[in-house]
Coordinates of C-alpha atoms and ligand atoms in Angstrom, one line a residue:
X1 CA -85.7 -89.3 97.1
X2 CA -85.8 -88.5 100.9
X3 CA -87.1 -91.3 103.1
X4 CA -90.8 -91.0 103.6
X5 CA -92.7 -92.2 106.7
X6 CA -95.3 -94.9 106.1
X7 CA -98.8 -93.7 107.1
X8 CA -100.8 -96.2 105.0
X9 CA -101.3 -98.9 107.6
X10 CA -104.9 -99.9 107.4
X11 CA -106.4 -101.3 110.6
X12 CA -110.2 -101.3 109.8
X13 CA -111.7 -103.7 107.2
X14 CA -111.2 -102.3 103.7
X15 CA -114.1 -100.5 102.1
X16 CA -112.5 -101.0 98.7
X17 CA -110.5 -103.8 97.1
X18 CA -107.4 -101.6 96.9
X19 CA -106.0 -98.4 98.4
X20 CA -104.7 -97.5 95.0
X21 CA -105.4 -98.6 91.5
X22 CA -103.0 -97.3 88.8
X23 CA -104.3 -97.3 85.3
X24 CA -101.3 -97.7 82.9
X25 CA -98.1 -99.6 83.6
X26 CA -95.7 -97.3 81.9
X27 CA -92.9 -95.1 83.4
X28 CA -95.2 -93.1 85.7
X29 CA -97.6 -95.9 86.6
X30 CA -95.0 -98.4 87.6
X31 CA -93.0 -95.9 89.6
X32 CA -96.1 -94.7 91.5
X33 CA -97.4 -98.2 92.2
X34 CA -94.1 -99.5 93.5
X35 CA -93.6 -96.5 95.8
X36 CA -97.1 -96.7 97.1
X37 CA -96.6 -100.4 97.9
X38 CA -93.3 -99.6 99.6
X39 CA -95.3 -97.3 101.8
X40 CA -97.7 -100.1 102.8
X41 CA -100.6 -99.4 100.4
X42 CA -102.5 -102.3 98.8
X43 CA -102.0 -101.5 95.1
X44 CA -103.0 -102.9 91.6
X45 CA -101.8 -101.9 88.2
X46 CA -103.7 -102.3 85.0
X47 CA -101.8 -102.2 81.8
X48 CA -103.0 -103.1 78.3
X49 CA -101.5 -102.3 74.9
X50 CA -103.9 -102.0 72.0
X51 CA -102.2 -103.2 68.8
X52 CA -101.2 -100.7 66.1
X53 CA -103.0 -100.8 62.8
X54 CA -100.4 -103.3 61.5
X55 CA -100.7 -105.4 64.6
X56 CA -97.6 -104.5 66.6
X57 CA -98.0 -105.0 70.4
X58 CA -95.7 -105.2 73.4
X59 CA -95.3 -106.1 77.0
X60 CA -95.4 -104.3 80.4
X61 CA -93.5 -101.1 80.9
X62 CA -95.2 -98.5 78.6
X63 CA -93.8 -96.4 75.8
X64 CA -90.3 -95.6 77.1
X65 CA -89.0 -99.2 77.4
X66 CA -91.0 -100.8 74.5
X67 CA -91.4 -98.2 71.8
X68 CA -89.6 -95.1 73.0
X69 CA -86.5 -94.0 74.8
X70 CA -84.9 -97.4 75.2
X71 CA -85.0 -98.9 71.6
X72 CA -84.6 -95.4 70.2
X73 CA -81.3 -94.8 72.1
X74 CA -80.0 -98.3 71.2
X75 CA -80.7 -97.6 67.5
X76 CA -79.2 -94.2 67.7
X77 CA -76.1 -95.7 69.2
X78 CA -76.1 -98.4 66.4
X79 CA -76.2 -95.6 63.8
X80 CA -73.4 -93.6 65.5
X81 CA -71.2 -96.7 65.3
X82 CA -71.1 -96.3 61.5
X83 CA -69.5 -92.8 62.0
X84 CA -67.1 -94.3 64.5
X85 CA -66.1 -97.0 62.0
X86 CA -65.4 -94.3 59.4
X87 CA -63.5 -92.2 62.0
X88 CA -61.5 -95.3 63.0
X89 CA -59.8 -95.3 59.6
X90 CA -58.4 -91.9 60.3
X91 CA -57.0 -93.1 63.5
X92 CA -55.0 -95.9 61.9
X93 CA -57.5 -98.7 62.1
X94 CA -57.7 -101.0 59.1
X95 CA -61.3 -101.9 58.7
X96 CA -63.2 -103.5 55.8
X97 CA -63.8 -101.2 52.9
X98 CA -67.6 -101.9 52.7
X99 CA -69.4 -102.3 56.0
X100 CA -72.9 -103.7 55.9
X101 CA -75.6 -103.5 58.5
X102 CA -78.1 -106.3 59.1
X103 CA -81.4 -104.7 60.3
X104 CA -82.8 -108.0 61.6
X105 CA -79.9 -108.6 63.9
X106 CA -80.2 -105.2 65.5
X107 CA -84.0 -105.6 65.9
X108 CA -83.5 -109.0 67.5
X109 CA -80.9 -107.7 70.1
X110 CA -83.1 -104.6 70.9
X111 CA -86.2 -106.8 71.3
X112 CA -84.3 -109.3 73.5
X113 CA -83.3 -106.4 75.8
X114 CA -86.9 -105.1 75.9
X115 CA -88.2 -108.6 76.7
X116 CA -85.9 -108.9 79.6
X117 CA -87.1 -105.5 80.9
X118 CA -90.7 -106.6 80.5
X119 CA -90.0 -109.6 82.6
X120 CA -88.0 -107.6 85.2
X121 CA -91.0 -105.2 85.6
X122 CA -93.4 -108.1 86.3
X123 CA -90.9 -109.6 88.9
X124 CA -90.5 -106.3 90.6
X125 CA -94.2 -105.8 90.9
X126 CA -94.6 -109.3 92.3
X127 CA -91.8 -108.7 94.8
X128 CA -93.5 -105.6 96.1
X129 CA -96.9 -107.3 96.2
X130 CA -98.4 -105.0 93.6
X131 CA -101.1 -106.9 91.7
X132 CA -100.6 -106.6 88.0
X133 CA -103.6 -107.1 85.6
X134 CA -103.0 -107.3 81.9
X135 CA -106.4 -105.7 81.2
X136 CA -107.9 -102.6 79.8
X137 CA -109.5 -100.5 82.5
X138 CA -112.5 -98.2 82.1
X139 CA -114.1 -96.2 84.9
X140 CA -117.6 -97.2 86.0
X141 CA -117.8 -94.6 88.9
X142 CA -115.3 -92.7 90.9
X143 CA -114.3 -95.7 93.0
X144 CA -114.7 -98.5 90.4
X145 CA -113.1 -99.7 87.2
X146 CA -114.2 -102.3 84.8
X147 CA -111.3 -104.3 83.4
X148 CA -111.3 -106.4 80.1
X149 CA -108.5 -108.8 79.4
X150 CA -107.3 -110.0 76.0
X151 CA -109.7 -112.9 76.0
X152 CA -112.6 -110.5 76.6
X153 CA -113.2 -111.5 80.3
X154 CA -114.5 -108.6 82.3
X155 CA -114.3 -107.9 86.1
X156 CA -114.8 -104.9 88.2
X157 CA -112.4 -103.6 90.9
X158 CA -112.8 -100.9 93.5
X159 CA -110.3 -98.6 95.0
X160 CA -110.1 -95.6 97.4
X161 CA -107.7 -93.7 95.1
X162 CA -106.8 -93.9 91.4
X163 CA -103.8 -92.7 89.4
X164 CA -104.3 -92.4 85.7
X165 CA -101.1 -92.9 83.8
X166 CA -102.3 -94.1 80.4
X167 CA -99.8 -92.1 78.3
X168 CA -100.2 -91.3 74.6
X169 CA -100.3 -93.0 71.2
X170 CA -99.1 -91.7 67.8
X171 CA -101.5 -89.8 65.5
X172 CA -102.2 -90.7 61.9
X173 CA -103.3 -88.1 59.4
X174 CA -106.7 -88.4 57.9
X175 CA -105.5 -89.2 54.4
X176 CA -106.1 -92.3 52.1
X177 CA -103.7 -95.1 52.8
X178 CA -102.4 -93.8 56.1
X179 CA -103.3 -96.6 58.4
X180 CA -103.1 -99.3 55.7
X181 CA -99.6 -98.6 54.5
X182 CA -97.7 -96.3 56.9
X183 CA -96.2 -97.1 60.3
X184 CA -95.2 -95.0 63.4
X185 CA -92.6 -95.2 66.1
X186 CA -94.8 -97.9 67.7
X187 CA -93.8 -100.2 64.8
X188 CA -90.4 -99.2 63.7
X189 CA -88.3 -100.8 66.6
X190 CA -89.7 -104.3 66.0
X191 CA -90.2 -104.0 62.2
X192 CA -89.6 -107.5 60.8
X193 CA -87.9 -106.3 57.6
X194 CA -85.4 -103.6 56.8
X195 CA -87.4 -100.4 56.1
X196 CA -85.6 -99.4 53.0
X197 CA -86.1 -95.9 51.5
X198 CA -88.1 -94.1 54.2
X199 CA -90.1 -90.9 54.2
X200 CA -90.6 -89.6 57.8
X201 CA -93.4 -87.2 58.2
X202 CA -93.2 -84.6 61.0
X203 CA -90.4 -82.4 62.3
X204 CA -90.3 -82.8 66.0
X205 CA -88.2 -85.0 68.4
X206 CA -89.5 -88.4 67.2
X207 CA -89.3 -87.6 63.5
X208 CA -85.7 -86.2 63.6
X209 CA -84.5 -89.0 65.9
X210 CA -86.0 -91.8 63.8
X211 CA -84.9 -90.2 60.5
X212 CA -81.5 -89.7 62.1
X213 CA -80.9 -93.3 63.1
X214 CA -82.4 -94.8 59.9
X215 CA -80.0 -92.7 57.8
X216 CA -77.1 -93.8 60.1
X217 CA -78.0 -97.4 59.6
X218 CA -77.8 -97.0 55.9
X219 CA -81.3 -96.2 54.6
X220 CA -82.2 -93.4 52.3
X221 CA -84.2 -90.9 54.4
X222 CA -86.5 -87.9 53.5
X223 CA -88.0 -85.9 56.2
X224 CA -91.3 -84.1 55.3
X225 CA -91.6 -80.9 57.4
X226 CA -94.9 -79.0 57.6
X227 CA -93.4 -75.8 59.0
X228 CA -90.4 -75.6 61.4
X229 CA -88.0 -78.0 62.9
X230 CA -88.4 -78.9 66.6
X231 CA -91.2 -76.5 67.5
X232 CA -90.8 -75.3 71.1
X233 CA -87.1 -75.6 71.0
X234 CA -84.4 -72.9 70.5
X235 CA -84.8 -72.4 66.8
X236 CA -81.1 -71.5 66.2
X237 CA -80.1 -74.9 67.7
X238 CA -82.9 -76.7 65.8
X239 CA -81.6 -75.4 62.5
X240 CA -78.1 -76.5 63.4
X241 CA -79.4 -80.0 64.1
X242 CA -81.1 -79.9 60.7
X243 CA -78.0 -78.6 58.9
X244 CA -75.9 -81.5 60.3
X245 CA -78.5 -84.0 59.2
X246 CA -78.5 -82.5 55.7
X247 CA -74.7 -82.9 55.7
X248 CA -75.3 -86.5 56.5
X249 CA -77.4 -86.9 53.4
X250 CA -80.9 -86.7 54.8
X251 CA -83.2 -84.8 52.5
X252 CA -85.6 -82.3 54.0
X253 CA -88.8 -81.4 52.1
X254 CA -89.9 -78.1 53.8
X255 CA -93.5 -76.9 53.7
X256 CA -95.0 -80.1 52.5
X257 CA -97.8 -82.3 54.0
X258 CA -98.8 -85.8 52.8
X259 CA -102.1 -86.2 50.9
X260 CA -102.2 -89.8 49.9
X261 CA -100.3 -93.1 50.2
X262 CA -100.7 -96.0 47.8
X263 CA -99.1 -99.3 47.5
X264 CA -97.3 -99.9 44.2
X265 CA -96.2 -103.4 45.1
X266 CA -96.6 -105.5 48.2
X267 CA -93.4 -107.0 49.9
X268 CA -91.1 -106.7 52.8
X269 CA -90.5 -103.9 52.4
X270 CA -93.3 -103.0 50.1
X271 CA -93.1 -100.4 47.3
X272 CA -95.2 -97.3 48.2
X273 CA -96.0 -94.0 46.7
X274 CA -96.6 -90.9 48.9
X275 CA -98.2 -87.9 47.5
X276 CA -97.6 -84.5 49.1
X277 CA -98.7 -80.9 48.8
X278 CA -96.8 -77.7 49.4
X279 CA -98.8 -75.8 52.0
X280 CA -97.9 -72.4 50.4
X281 CA -97.8 -72.9 46.7
X282 CA -100.1 -75.9 46.4
X283 CA -97.4 -77.8 44.4
X284 CA -98.0 -81.5 44.3
X285 CA -95.1 -84.0 44.4
X286 CA -94.9 -87.8 44.5
X287 CA -92.2 -89.9 46.1
X288 CA -91.6 -93.6 45.7
X289 CA -90.4 -95.2 48.8
X290 CA -90.5 -98.4 50.9
X291 CA -91.7 -97.0 54.3
X292 CA -93.7 -94.0 55.4
X293 CA -93.2 -93.3 59.1
X294 CA -95.6 -90.8 60.7
X295 CA -94.2 -88.8 63.6
X296 CA -96.8 -86.1 63.6
X297 CA -97.6 -85.9 67.3
X298 CA -99.4 -88.1 69.8
X299 CA -102.8 -88.1 71.5
X300 CA -103.5 -88.8 75.1
X301 CA -105.3 -92.2 75.7
X302 CA -108.3 -90.8 77.5
X303 CA -110.9 -91.4 74.9
X304 CA -112.3 -94.8 76.2
X305 CA -111.7 -94.2 79.9
X306 CA -115.3 -92.9 80.5
X307 CA -113.9 -89.8 82.2
X308 CA -116.7 -87.6 81.2
X309 CA -119.2 -89.8 83.0
X310 CA -117.4 -89.7 86.3
X311 CA -116.6 -85.9 86.1
X312 CA -112.9 -85.9 85.4
X313 CA -112.1 -82.7 83.4
X314 CA -110.3 -83.3 80.1
X315 CA -109.2 -80.5 77.7
X316 CA -111.3 -81.3 74.7
X317 CA -108.6 -79.9 72.3
X318 CA -105.7 -82.1 73.6
X319 CA -107.6 -85.0 75.2
X320 CA -105.3 -84.4 78.2
X321 CA -106.4 -84.5 81.9
X322 CA -106.5 -81.2 83.7
X323 CA -104.8 -81.5 87.1
X324 CA -103.8 -79.3 90.0
X325 CA -100.2 -78.7 91.0
X326 CA -100.7 -81.8 93.2
X327 CA -101.7 -83.8 90.1
X328 CA -105.2 -84.1 91.4
X329 CA -108.0 -84.2 88.8
X330 CA -111.4 -82.5 89.1
X331 CA -112.5 -85.6 91.0
X332 CA -110.8 -85.6 94.4
X333 CA -109.7 -89.3 94.7
X334 CA -108.5 -89.5 91.0
X335 CA -105.0 -88.3 90.1
X336 CA -103.1 -88.3 86.8
X337 CA -99.4 -88.2 86.0
X338 CA -97.0 -88.5 83.0
X339 CA -97.8 -87.8 79.3
X340 CA -101.6 -87.8 79.9
X341 CA -101.6 -84.5 81.9
X342 CA -102.3 -81.1 80.5
X343 CA -99.5 -78.6 80.0
X344 CA -96.5 -80.6 81.3
X345 CA -93.5 -82.3 79.8
X346 CA -93.8 -85.6 78.0
X347 CA -90.6 -87.2 79.3
X348 CA -89.9 -90.5 81.2
X349 CA -88.0 -89.1 84.2
X350 CA -90.8 -86.5 84.7
X351 CA -93.4 -89.2 84.7
X352 CA -91.3 -91.3 87.2
X353 CA -90.6 -88.5 89.6
X354 CA -94.2 -87.2 89.5
X355 CA -95.4 -90.7 90.3
X356 CA -93.1 -91.3 93.2
X357 CA -93.8 -87.9 94.7
X358 CA -97.5 -88.4 94.3
X359 CA -97.3 -91.8 96.1
X360 CA -95.3 -90.2 98.8
X361 CA -98.0 -87.6 99.3
X362 CA -100.8 -90.1 99.2
X363 CA -99.4 -92.8 101.5
X364 CA -96.4 -91.1 103.2
X365 CA -95.9 -88.1 105.3
X366 CA -94.9 -85.8 102.5
X367 CA -96.1 -82.6 100.9
X368 CA -93.4 -82.3 98.2
X369 CA -94.7 -81.4 94.8
X370 CA -93.2 -82.2 91.5
X371 CA -91.1 -79.3 90.1
X372 CA -91.7 -79.1 86.3
X373 CA -89.3 -76.2 85.8
X374 CA -85.7 -76.6 84.6
X375 CA -86.2 -80.1 83.4
X376 CA -83.3 -81.1 81.0
X377 CA -83.9 -83.0 77.8
X378 CA -81.9 -84.2 74.8
X379 CA -82.9 -84.8 71.2
X380 CA -80.9 -87.8 70.1
X381 CA -80.3 -86.7 66.6
X382 CA -77.0 -87.7 64.7
X383 CA -75.6 -84.6 66.3
X384 CA -77.3 -84.5 69.7
X385 CA -79.1 -81.4 71.1
X386 CA -79.3 -81.0 74.8
X387 CA -81.1 -78.2 76.6
X388 CA -82.4 -77.0 80.0
X389 CA -84.5 -74.0 80.8
X390 CA -85.7 -71.5 78.3
X391 CA -85.0 -71.2 74.6
X392 CA -83.7 -67.8 73.5
X393 CA -87.1 -66.9 72.0
X394 CA -89.0 -67.9 75.2
X395 CA -86.5 -66.1 77.4
X396 CA -86.9 -62.8 75.5
X397 CA -90.6 -63.1 75.6
X398 CA -90.7 -64.0 79.3
X399 CA -88.1 -61.7 80.7
X400 CA -88.2 -58.8 78.1
X401 CA -86.1 -58.8 75.0
X402 CA -83.7 -56.1 76.3
X403 CA -83.2 -58.1 79.5
X404 CA -81.6 -61.1 77.8
X405 CA -78.2 -61.6 76.3
X406 CA -76.8 -64.7 74.8
X407 CA -73.3 -66.0 75.3
X408 CA -72.4 -68.4 72.5
X409 CA -69.7 -70.0 70.4
X410 CA -69.0 -72.6 67.8
X411 CA -66.5 -75.3 68.6
X412 CA -64.9 -78.3 67.0
X413 CA -64.5 -81.4 69.2
X414 CA -60.8 -82.4 69.3
X415 CA -61.7 -85.9 68.1
X416 CA -63.1 -84.4 64.9
X417 CA -59.8 -82.8 64.0
X418 CA -58.0 -86.1 63.3
X419 CA -60.9 -87.5 61.3
X420 CA -61.1 -84.2 59.4
X421 CA -64.8 -84.0 60.1
X422 CA -66.4 -80.9 58.7
X423 CA -68.9 -78.7 60.6
X424 CA -69.0 -77.4 64.1
X425 CA -70.8 -77.8 67.4
X426 CA -72.6 -75.0 69.1
X427 CA -72.9 -73.9 72.8
X428 CA -75.3 -71.2 74.1
X429 CA -76.1 -69.7 77.5
X430 CA -79.2 -67.5 77.7
X431 CA -78.5 -65.0 80.4
X432 CA -80.8 -62.5 82.2
X433 CA -79.1 -59.2 82.2
X434 CA -80.6 -57.8 85.5
X435 CA -79.2 -60.5 87.7
X436 CA -76.8 -62.4 85.4
X437 CA -78.7 -65.6 86.0
X438 CA -78.5 -68.3 83.3
X439 CA -82.0 -69.2 82.3
X440 CA -81.3 -71.3 79.2
X441 CA -78.5 -73.8 78.4
X442 CA -78.2 -75.3 74.9
X443 CA -75.6 -77.5 73.3
X444 CA -75.5 -79.1 69.9
X445 CA -72.7 -81.7 70.1
X446 CA -71.8 -85.4 70.4
X447 CA -73.0 -86.8 73.7
X448 CA -75.0 -83.7 74.4
X449 CA -77.3 -85.8 76.6
X450 CA -74.4 -86.6 79.0
X451 CA -73.2 -83.0 79.0
X452 CA -76.6 -81.6 79.7
X453 CA -77.4 -83.7 82.7
X454 CA -74.7 -82.1 84.9
X455 CA -75.2 -78.6 83.8
X456 CA -78.9 -78.9 84.5
X457 CA -78.1 -79.0 88.2
X458 CA -76.4 -75.7 87.9
X459 CA -79.5 -74.2 86.4
X460 CA -81.7 -75.7 89.1
X461 CA -79.3 -74.1 91.7
X462 CA -79.7 -70.7 90.1
X463 CA -76.2 -70.5 88.6
X464 CA -75.1 -67.1 87.2
X465 CA -72.8 -66.3 84.3
X466 CA -69.9 -65.7 86.7
X467 CA -70.4 -69.2 88.2
X468 CA -69.9 -70.7 84.7
X469 CA -66.8 -68.4 84.2
X470 CA -65.3 -69.4 87.6
X471 CA -65.8 -73.1 86.9
X472 CA -62.6 -74.9 85.8
X473 CA -62.8 -76.7 82.5
X474 CA -61.9 -80.3 82.1
X475 CA -59.4 -80.3 79.3
X476 CA -59.7 -81.5 76.6
X477 CA -63.5 -81.9 76.6
X478 CA -66.4 -80.4 74.7
X479 CA -68.1 -79.4 78.0
X480 CA -65.3 -77.0 78.9
X481 CA -66.7 -74.6 76.2
X482 CA -69.2 -73.5 78.8
X483 CA -66.5 -72.3 81.2
X484 CA -65.2 -69.8 78.5
X485 CA -68.1 -68.4 76.6
X486 CA -67.3 -64.7 76.2
X487 CA -68.9 -63.8 72.9
X488 CA -72.3 -62.1 73.3
X489 CA -74.9 -62.2 70.6
X490 CA -75.4 -58.5 71.1
X491 CA -71.8 -57.8 70.1
X492 CA -72.6 -59.2 66.7
X493 CA -69.1 -60.8 66.6
X494 CA -68.8 -63.5 64.0
X495 CA -68.4 -67.0 65.4
X496 CA -65.4 -69.1 64.2
X497 CA -65.2 -72.7 65.4
X498 CA -62.1 -73.2 67.5
X499 CA -60.7 -76.6 68.5
X500 CA -61.0 -78.5 71.7
X501 CA -64.1 -77.3 73.4
X502 CA -63.5 -73.8 72.0
X503 CA -60.6 -73.3 74.3
X504 CA -57.0 -74.1 73.4
Ligands
FAD1 P1 -96.6 -94.6 79.0 O1 -95.2 -95.0 79.3 O2 -97.0 -94.4 77.6 O3 -97.5 -95.8 79.7 C1 -98.9 -95.8 79.6 C2 -99.4 -97.3 79.6 O4 -100.8 -97.3 79.8 C3 -99.2 -98.0 78.2 O5 -98.6 -99.3 78.5 C4 -100.6 -98.1 77.7 O6 -100.7 -99.2 76.8 C5 -101.4 -98.3 79.0 N1 -102.8 -98.0 78.9 C6 -103.4 -97.0 78.2 N2 -104.7 -97.0 78.4 C7 -104.9 -98.0 79.3 C8 -106.1 -98.5 79.9 N3 -107.3 -97.9 79.7 N4 -106.0 -99.6 80.7 C9 -104.8 -100.2 80.9 N5 -103.7 -99.7 80.4 C10 -103.7 -98.6 79.6 N6 -88.7 -89.6 76.9 C11 -87.5 -89.3 77.5 O7 -87.4 -88.9 78.6 N7 -86.4 -89.6 76.8 C12 -86.4 -90.1 75.5 O8 -85.4 -90.3 74.9 C13 -87.7 -90.4 74.9 N8 -87.7 -90.9 73.7 C14 -88.9 -91.2 73.2 C15 -89.0 -91.8 71.9 C16 -90.2 -92.1 71.4 C17 -90.2 -92.7 70.0 C18 -91.4 -91.8 72.1 C19 -92.7 -92.2 71.5 C20 -91.4 -91.3 73.3 C21 -90.1 -90.9 73.9 N9 -90.0 -90.4 75.2 C22 -88.8 -90.1 75.7 C23 -91.3 -90.0 75.9 C24 -91.5 -91.1 77.0 O9 -91.6 -92.4 76.4 C25 -92.9 -90.8 77.7 O10 -92.8 -89.5 78.3 C26 -93.1 -91.8 78.9 O11 -93.2 -93.1 78.4 C27 -94.5 -91.4 79.5 O12 -94.8 -92.3 80.6 P2 -96.3 -92.5 81.0 O13 -96.2 -93.3 82.2 O14 -97.0 -91.2 81.1 O15 -97.0 -93.3 79.8
NDP2 P1 -94.8 -83.2 68.6 O1 -96.2 -82.9 68.9 O2 -93.8 -82.6 69.4 O3 -94.5 -82.7 67.0 C1 -95.3 -83.1 66.0 C2 -94.7 -82.8 64.6 O4 -95.5 -83.2 63.6 C3 -94.5 -81.3 64.4 O5 -93.3 -81.1 63.6 C4 -95.7 -80.9 63.6 O6 -95.5 -79.8 62.7 C5 -95.9 -82.1 62.7 N1 -97.3 -82.4 62.3 C6 -98.4 -82.4 63.1 N2 -99.5 -82.7 62.3 C7 -99.0 -82.8 61.1 C8 -99.7 -83.2 59.8 N3 -101.0 -83.4 59.8 N4 -98.9 -83.3 58.7 C9 -97.6 -83.0 58.8 N5 -96.9 -82.7 59.9 C10 -97.6 -82.6 61.0 O7 -94.7 -84.7 68.6 P2 -93.6 -85.8 68.7 O8 -94.4 -87.0 68.3 O9 -92.3 -85.6 67.9 O10 -93.1 -85.9 70.3 C11 -94.1 -86.0 71.3 C12 -93.4 -85.9 72.7 O11 -92.7 -87.0 73.0 C13 -92.4 -84.7 72.7 O12 -93.1 -83.5 73.1 C14 -91.4 -85.2 73.8 O13 -91.7 -84.6 75.0 C15 -91.5 -86.7 73.8 N6 -90.3 -87.2 73.3 C16 -89.1 -87.0 74.0 C17 -87.9 -87.4 73.4 C18 -86.6 -87.2 74.1 O14 -86.6 -86.8 75.3 N7 -85.5 -87.3 73.4 C19 -87.9 -88.1 72.1 C20 -89.1 -88.3 71.5 C21 -90.3 -87.8 72.1 P3 -95.8 -78.3 63.1 O15 -94.6 -77.8 63.9 O16 -96.0 -77.6 61.8 O17 -97.0 -78.3 64.0

């Protein structure tokens, strides 16, 4: 971030308790509050976690650190280690014949890390003189919130400006047994017992990631898919991610939705029955399992904020706050950032950057807006999928189907050759024909997250196909495949996986 001049010095007596109140102490809220305090503003943060239906709750820091990115990535890594143990045997390591995994030990380590993060956030707020209130805030008027703590004590606070950064919480379907017997991503990372045979409902990021690491950790996993995998993503890549997961032994039930969950036997884990219906044929099926995990989307936490009363516009369909390009709501002193805003990406780095830039504009001498275009992301499935820019489908729709060509190839990581791992990775550049600009980058490969981060810079800088071709590869890596993609989709040429990043 560029240095920003402090213009928040207040000389007259304050009209309000604070210059800024931030509602929600997650990725966006913490970033905004700390930056505002750095710029001299008097700031308070309100953060409160309502327990899940089975009583799970957590500390300061929001979704990412407690029940999102952080525990998910650690469990993903834990699951990948099983593959590495298998691969090690091919590399001459003598390891035990039957490895076992102890769920409780992983949960403990993950939760210890989260606990230290929660503590670190509190310390950093204190160091920056941001006042933290562990209380649930609701608007009274456009300058006042009412806050209720866990003991039910209420107090009102006033502020010149507000940032709403309350994030989202998982949905439950309206079917018998859903809230009584099923869990969501809010529960899985601290589950006090091994989940056992698990049915994951949903087919987006969270579902595929959770299903992926649970299988890797040794559990029997079925993923119930209503329609397509990874809606909104490049569908060719999404299917490749699914194919790899199938190879790993995950079962996909396509075209099914759950209709009822019942408990056959209590326990840790319990024995459950999930009933499901085929959306096309009406066929009914029953599956016995130990855990049902819903990952069927999330709803913005705006319902109890009293926004209607104070005139903040919310999209009634999504419950998300409608904001301007400067993240200003329909009420001039109330802003919103992160997952809670309409039509933007639900990602931690997006929430953080938007929060910092907003604080710079409110209390510093800055006019820089958040750029929501060309944001890279990665789905941390057993074979990761990283992307930046448009999917092939979106690019054809936006730029005209005849103005897009796709350069792509299959490749086999060198490391897979020795361990005789079947399957292939996939690289794709979506290219605009009129100016040769790359408008979509997609990779399905190990460590796709690490690969995608750097290439995203190229897309931000407007890289053309010839820039990728002129780039020297790092040999032998997977990433070098992007420096030698010469098969176009329009050529119809069959793809054959070659070794070592598609090169040698
Ligand atoms: P949050 O982090 O959700 O914070 C909102 C906070 O506000 C919460 O603590 C909430 O309890 C609190 N709150 C709500 N209402 C009130 C109120 N009225 N008063 C006081 N406090 C309130 N993103 C990535 O970039 N990479 C990933 O790998 C990734 N993995 C994910 C995995 C999972 C399982 C999930 C669920 C999400 C993942 N995300 C990932 C998304 C990421 O976690 C979110 O985009 C990010 O946390 C959004 O930040 P936020 O500040 O908008 O909201
Ligand atoms: P999404 O809203 O993206 O997906 C919901 C999924 O559930 C879809 O597959 C949908 O199917 C299905 N679904 C919805 N309702 C039902 C129902 N009643 N019965 C059966 N299936 C249903 O939600 P997610 O929770 O996966 O992700 C939320 C956001 O969190 C993402 O957009 C992402 O930005 C962020 N995130 C980021 C991650 C990362 O960066 N790695 C990881 C995880 C989350 P259909 O397609 O048919 O509608």
